GROMACS .gro file of N, CA and C in nm:
model
  249
    1PRO      N    1   4.323  -0.789 -12.182
    1PRO     CA    2   4.327  -0.838 -12.045
    1PRO      C    3   4.417  -0.960 -12.033
    2GLU      N    4   4.487  -0.969 -11.923
    2GLU     CA    5   4.576  -1.081 -11.900
    2GLU      C    6   4.497  -1.205 -11.859
    3ARG      N    7   4.533  -1.317 -11.918
    3ARG     CA    8   4.463  -1.442 -11.889
    3ARG      C    9   4.515  -1.501 -11.758
    4VAL      N   10   4.424  -1.542 -11.672
    4VAL     CA   11   4.461  -1.602 -11.544
    4VAL      C   12   4.480  -1.751 -11.565
    5ARG      N   13   4.595  -1.803 -11.522
    5ARG     CA   14   4.623  -1.946 -11.537
    5ARG      C   15   4.571  -2.022 -11.416
    6MET      N   16   4.513  -2.140 -11.444
    6MET     CA   17   4.467  -2.225 -11.335
    6MET      C   18   4.586  -2.293 -11.270
    7PRO      N   19   4.578  -2.319 -11.141
    7PRO     CA   20   4.685  -2.395 -11.077
    7PRO      C   21   4.685  -2.538 -11.132
    8PRO      N   22   4.800  -2.602 -11.137
    8PRO     CA   23   4.803  -2.739 -11.190
    8PRO      C   24   4.729  -2.836 -11.098
    9LEU      N   25   4.681  -2.943 -11.158
    9LEU     CA   26   4.620  -3.048 -11.078
    9LEU      C   27   4.727  -3.117 -10.995
   10PRO      N   28   4.693  -3.163 -10.875
   10PRO     CA   29   4.791  -3.240 -10.798
   10PRO      C   30   4.810  -3.378 -10.862
   11ALA      N   31   4.919  -3.444 -10.829
   11ALA     CA   32   4.943  -3.579 -10.883
   11ALA      C   33   4.835  -3.675 -10.836
   12GLN      N   34   4.790  -3.660 -10.710
   12GLN     CA   35   4.685  -3.745 -10.655
   12GLN      C   36   4.585  -3.659 -10.579
   13ASP      N   37   4.460  -3.710 -10.575
   13ASP     CA   38   4.359  -3.641 -10.496
   13ASP      C   39   4.352  -3.703 -10.357
   14GLU      N   40   4.259  -3.656 -10.277
   14GLU     CA   41   4.246  -3.701 -10.138
   14GLU      C   42   4.213  -3.850 -10.128
   15ALA      N   43   4.149  -3.905 -10.232
   15ALA     CA   44   4.110  -4.046 -10.233
   15ALA      C   45   4.222  -4.136 -10.287
   16GLY      N   46   4.334  -4.077 -10.327
   16GLY     CA   47   4.445  -4.155 -10.379
   16GLY      C   48   4.440  -4.180 -10.529
   17ARG      N   49   4.341  -4.122 -10.596
   17ARG     CA   50   4.333  -4.137 -10.742
   17ARG      C   51   4.434  -4.043 -10.807
   18TYR      N   52   4.482  -4.083 -10.924
   18TYR     CA   53   4.583  -4.005 -10.995
   18TYR      C   54   4.519  -3.913 -11.099
   19SER      N   55   4.575  -3.793 -11.112
   19SER     CA   56   4.539  -3.705 -11.224
   19SER      C   57   4.616  -3.756 -11.346
   20VAL      N   58   4.582  -3.706 -11.464
   20VAL     CA   59   4.654  -3.747 -11.584
   20VAL      C   60   4.803  -3.711 -11.572
   21PRO      N   61   4.838  -3.589 -11.531
   21PRO     CA   62   4.981  -3.559 -11.516
   21PRO      C   63   5.048  -3.647 -11.410
   22GLY      N   64   4.975  -3.677 -11.302
   22GLY     CA   65   5.030  -3.761 -11.197
   22GLY      C   66   5.056  -3.903 -11.245
   23MET      N   67   4.962  -3.958 -11.321
   23MET     CA   68   4.979  -4.093 -11.375
   23MET      C   69   5.093  -4.097 -11.476
   24ALA      N   70   5.102  -3.994 -11.560
   24ALA     CA   71   5.210  -3.988 -11.658
   24ALA      C   72   5.346  -3.988 -11.588
   25ALA      N   73   5.358  -3.910 -11.481
   25ALA     CA   74   5.484  -3.904 -11.408
   25ALA      C   75   5.514  -4.038 -11.340
   26ARG      N   76   5.415  -4.099 -11.281
   26ARG     CA   77   5.436  -4.227 -11.211
   26ARG      C   78   5.480  -4.337 -11.308
   27MET      N   79   5.418  -4.339 -11.426
   27MET     CA   80   5.445  -4.447 -11.521
   27MET      C   81   5.557  -4.414 -11.619
   28GLY      N   82   5.603  -4.288 -11.619
   28GLY     CA   83   5.713  -4.249 -11.707
   28GLY      C   84   5.672  -4.242 -11.854
   29VAL      N   85   5.550  -4.194 -11.878
   29VAL     CA   86   5.498  -4.183 -12.014
   29VAL      C   87   5.446  -4.042 -12.038
   30ALA      N   88   5.413  -4.012 -12.161
   30ALA     CA   89   5.354  -3.882 -12.196
   30ALA      C   90   5.207  -3.880 -12.153
   31GLU      N   91   5.155  -3.761 -12.130
   31GLU     CA   92   5.013  -3.748 -12.096
   31GLU      C   93   4.924  -3.803 -12.207
   32SER      N   94   4.967  -3.791 -12.332
   32SER     CA   95   4.888  -3.844 -12.443
   32SER      C   96   4.873  -3.995 -12.432
   33THR      N   97   4.974  -4.062 -12.379
   33THR     CA   98   4.965  -4.207 -12.358
   33THR      C   99   4.861  -4.238 -12.253
   34VAL      N  100   4.858  -4.160 -12.146
   34VAL     CA  101   4.758  -4.181 -12.041
   34VAL      C  102   4.617  -4.162 -12.097
   35TYR      N  103   4.598  -4.058 -12.178
   35TYR     CA  104   4.467  -4.038 -12.240
   35TYR      C  105   4.429  -4.156 -12.329
   36ARG      N  106   4.525  -4.213 -12.401
   36ARG     CA  107   4.497  -4.330 -12.484
   36ARG      C  108   4.455  -4.448 -12.396
   37TRP      N  109   4.524  -4.468 -12.283
   37TRP     CA  110   4.487  -4.575 -12.190
   37TRP      C  111   4.344  -4.556 -12.139
   38ILE      N  112   4.308  -4.431 -12.109
   38ILE     CA  113   4.172  -4.402 -12.062
   38ILE      C  114   4.070  -4.437 -12.169
   39HIS      N  115   4.093  -4.387 -12.290
   39HIS     CA  116   3.994  -4.403 -12.397
   39HIS      C  117   3.983  -4.546 -12.448
   40THR      N  118   4.087  -4.627 -12.426
   40THR     CA  119   4.079  -4.768 -12.466
   40THR      C  120   4.037  -4.858 -12.351
   41GLY      N  121   4.014  -4.799 -12.233
   41GLY     CA  122   3.965  -4.876 -12.120
   41GLY      C  123   4.071  -4.954 -12.043
   42LEU      N  124   4.198  -4.922 -12.065
   42LEU     CA  125   4.305  -4.995 -11.994
   42LEU      C  126   4.318  -4.955 -11.848
   43VAL      N  127   4.273  -4.836 -11.815
   43VAL     CA  128   4.281  -4.789 -11.677
   43VAL      C  129   4.146  -4.728 -11.638
   44PRO      N  130   4.093  -4.765 -11.520
   44PRO     CA  131   3.965  -4.708 -11.477
   44PRO      C  132   3.980  -4.559 -11.448
   45ALA      N  133   3.886  -4.482 -11.499
   45ALA     CA  134   3.891  -4.336 -11.479
   45ALA      C  135   3.750  -4.282 -11.463
   46VAL      N  136   3.740  -4.176 -11.384
   46VAL     CA  137   3.615  -4.102 -11.370
   46VAL      C  138   3.646  -3.956 -11.397
   47ARG      N  139   3.544  -3.882 -11.438
   47ARG     CA  140   3.559  -3.738 -11.459
   47ARG      C  141   3.483  -3.667 -11.350
   48CYS      N  142   3.547  -3.569 -11.288
   48CYS     CA  143   3.478  -3.487 -11.189
   48CYS      C  144   3.552  -3.355 -11.174
   49ASP      N  145   3.483  -3.258 -11.119
   49ASP     CA  146   3.542  -3.127 -11.097
   49ASP      C  147   3.642  -3.134 -10.981
   50TYR      N  148   3.745  -3.050 -10.990
   50TYR     CA  149   3.844  -3.041 -10.883
   50TYR      C  150   3.887  -2.896 -10.875
   51GLY      N  151   3.846  -2.828 -10.772
   51GLY     CA  152   3.879  -2.686 -10.760
   51GLY      C  153   3.827  -2.610 -10.880
   52THR      N  154   3.916  -2.541 -10.950
   52THR     CA  155   3.876  -2.464 -11.067
   52THR      C  156   3.879  -2.549 -11.195
   53HIS      N  157   3.924  -2.672 -11.186
   53HIS     CA  158   3.929  -2.762 -11.302
   53HIS      C  159   3.793  -2.828 -11.320
   54ARG      N  160   3.742  -2.825 -11.440
   54ARG     CA  161   3.611  -2.884 -11.469
   54ARG      C  162   3.630  -3.014 -11.545
   55SER      N  163   3.564  -3.118 -11.496
   55SER     CA  164   3.560  -3.247 -11.564
   55SER      C  165   3.699  -3.306 -11.587
   56ALA      N  166   3.782  -3.303 -11.483
   56ALA     CA  167   3.916  -3.361 -11.492
   56ALA      C  168   3.907  -3.513 -11.475
   57PHE      N  169   3.994  -3.585 -11.544
   57PHE     CA  170   4.001  -3.731 -11.526
   57PHE      C  171   4.076  -3.763 -11.397
   58TRP      N  172   4.025  -3.861 -11.324
   58TRP     CA  173   4.093  -3.916 -11.206
   58TRP      C  174   4.099  -4.067 -11.225
   59LEU      N  175   4.218  -4.123 -11.211
   59LEU     CA  176   4.244  -4.262 -11.244
   59LEU      C  177   4.274  -4.344 -11.120
   60SER      N  178   4.216  -4.463 -11.116
   60SER     CA  179   4.243  -4.557 -11.008
   60SER      C  180   4.354  -4.651 -11.051
   61LEU      N  181   4.450  -4.671 -10.963
   61LEU     CA  182   4.564  -4.756 -10.995
   61LEU      C  183   4.585  -4.854 -10.882
   62ASP      N  184   4.556  -4.982 -10.908
   62ASP     CA  185   4.588  -5.085 -10.811
   62ASP      C  186   4.704  -5.169 -10.867
   63GLU      N  187   4.747  -5.270 -10.795
   63GLU     CA  188   4.863  -5.349 -10.837
   63GLU      C  189   4.840  -5.416 -10.972
   64ASP      N  190   4.719  -5.469 -10.994
   64ASP     CA  191   4.690  -5.539 -11.120
   64ASP      C  192   4.694  -5.444 -11.239
   65VAL      N  193   4.632  -5.327 -11.224
   65VAL     CA  194   4.631  -5.229 -11.334
   65VAL      C  195   4.773  -5.182 -11.362
   66GLU      N  196   4.848  -5.153 -11.256
   66GLU     CA  197   4.985  -5.106 -11.276
   66GLU      C  198   5.070  -5.212 -11.346
   67ALA      N  199   5.057  -5.339 -11.306
   67ALA     CA  200   5.132  -5.447 -11.370
   67ALA      C  201   5.095  -5.459 -11.517
   68ARG      N  202   4.966  -5.447 -11.549
   68ARG     CA  203   4.920  -5.457 -11.688
   68ARG      C  204   4.977  -5.343 -11.771
   69LEU      N  205   4.975  -5.220 -11.718
   69LEU     CA  206   5.027  -5.105 -11.791
   69LEU      C  207   5.178  -5.116 -11.812
   70ARG      N  208   5.249  -5.163 -11.712
   70ARG     CA  209   5.395  -5.179 -11.726
   70ARG      C  210   5.428  -5.287 -11.828
   71ALA      N  211   5.349  -5.394 -11.832
   71ALA     CA  212   5.370  -5.500 -11.932
   71ALA      C  213   5.345  -5.446 -12.072
   72ILE      N  214   5.243  -5.363 -12.087
   72ILE     CA  215   5.214  -5.303 -12.217
   72ILE      C  216   5.329  -5.213 -12.259
   73ARG      N  217   5.382  -5.135 -12.167
   73ARG     CA  218   5.495  -5.046 -12.198
   73ARG      C  219   5.615  -5.127 -12.243
   74ARG      N  220   5.645  -5.237 -12.174
   74ARG     CA  221   5.759  -5.321 -12.214
   74ARG      C  222   5.737  -5.375 -12.356
   75GLY      N  223   5.615  -5.415 -12.385
   75GLY     CA  224   5.583  -5.466 -12.518
   75GLY      C  225   5.596  -5.358 -12.624
   76ASP      N  226   5.554  -5.235 -12.591
   76ASP     CA  227   5.564  -5.124 -12.686
   76ASP      C  228   5.710  -5.098 -12.721
   77ARG      N  229   5.797  -5.100 -12.623
   77ARG     CA  230   5.939  -5.073 -12.649
   77ARG      C  231   6.001  -5.184 -12.732
   78ALA      N  232   5.957  -5.308 -12.708
   78ALA     CA  233   6.014  -5.420 -12.782
   78ALA      C  234   5.977  -5.411 -12.931
   79LYS      N  235   5.863  -5.351 -12.962
   79LYS     CA  236   5.817  -5.342 -13.101
   79LYS      C  237   5.869  -5.217 -13.172
   80THR      N  238   5.929  -5.125 -13.098
   80THR     CA  239   5.975  -5.001 -13.158
   80THR      C  240   6.111  -5.024 -13.225
   81PRO      N  241   6.124  -4.993 -13.354
   81PRO     CA  242   6.253  -5.014 -13.423
   81PRO      C  243   6.360  -4.921 -13.368
   82ASN      N  244   6.483  -4.967 -13.374
   82ASN     CA  245   6.596  -4.883 -13.329
   82ASN      C  246   6.616  -4.769 -13.427
   83ARG      N  247   6.653  -4.653 -13.375
   83ARG     CA  248   6.675  -4.537 -13.461
   83ARG      C  249   6.818  -4.498 -13.459
   0.00000   0.00000   0.00000
């Protein structure tokens, strides 16, 4: 039987919270980076169902959180050796 694919999550929900793919696109990082931010507590996130998606992360992004994440990204690049 052919597997049915779920539709992708939107970048933002009705409340303005970001999905993981939406946050990754906004911040210009990989989704794995967003998951690391969630698990280390750098960005507030809740899990809830959305359509056919079960227990999806939704992230709140205000000016302070965005500034902190961008500062971390700048620091990460400064520590990365040139290749």
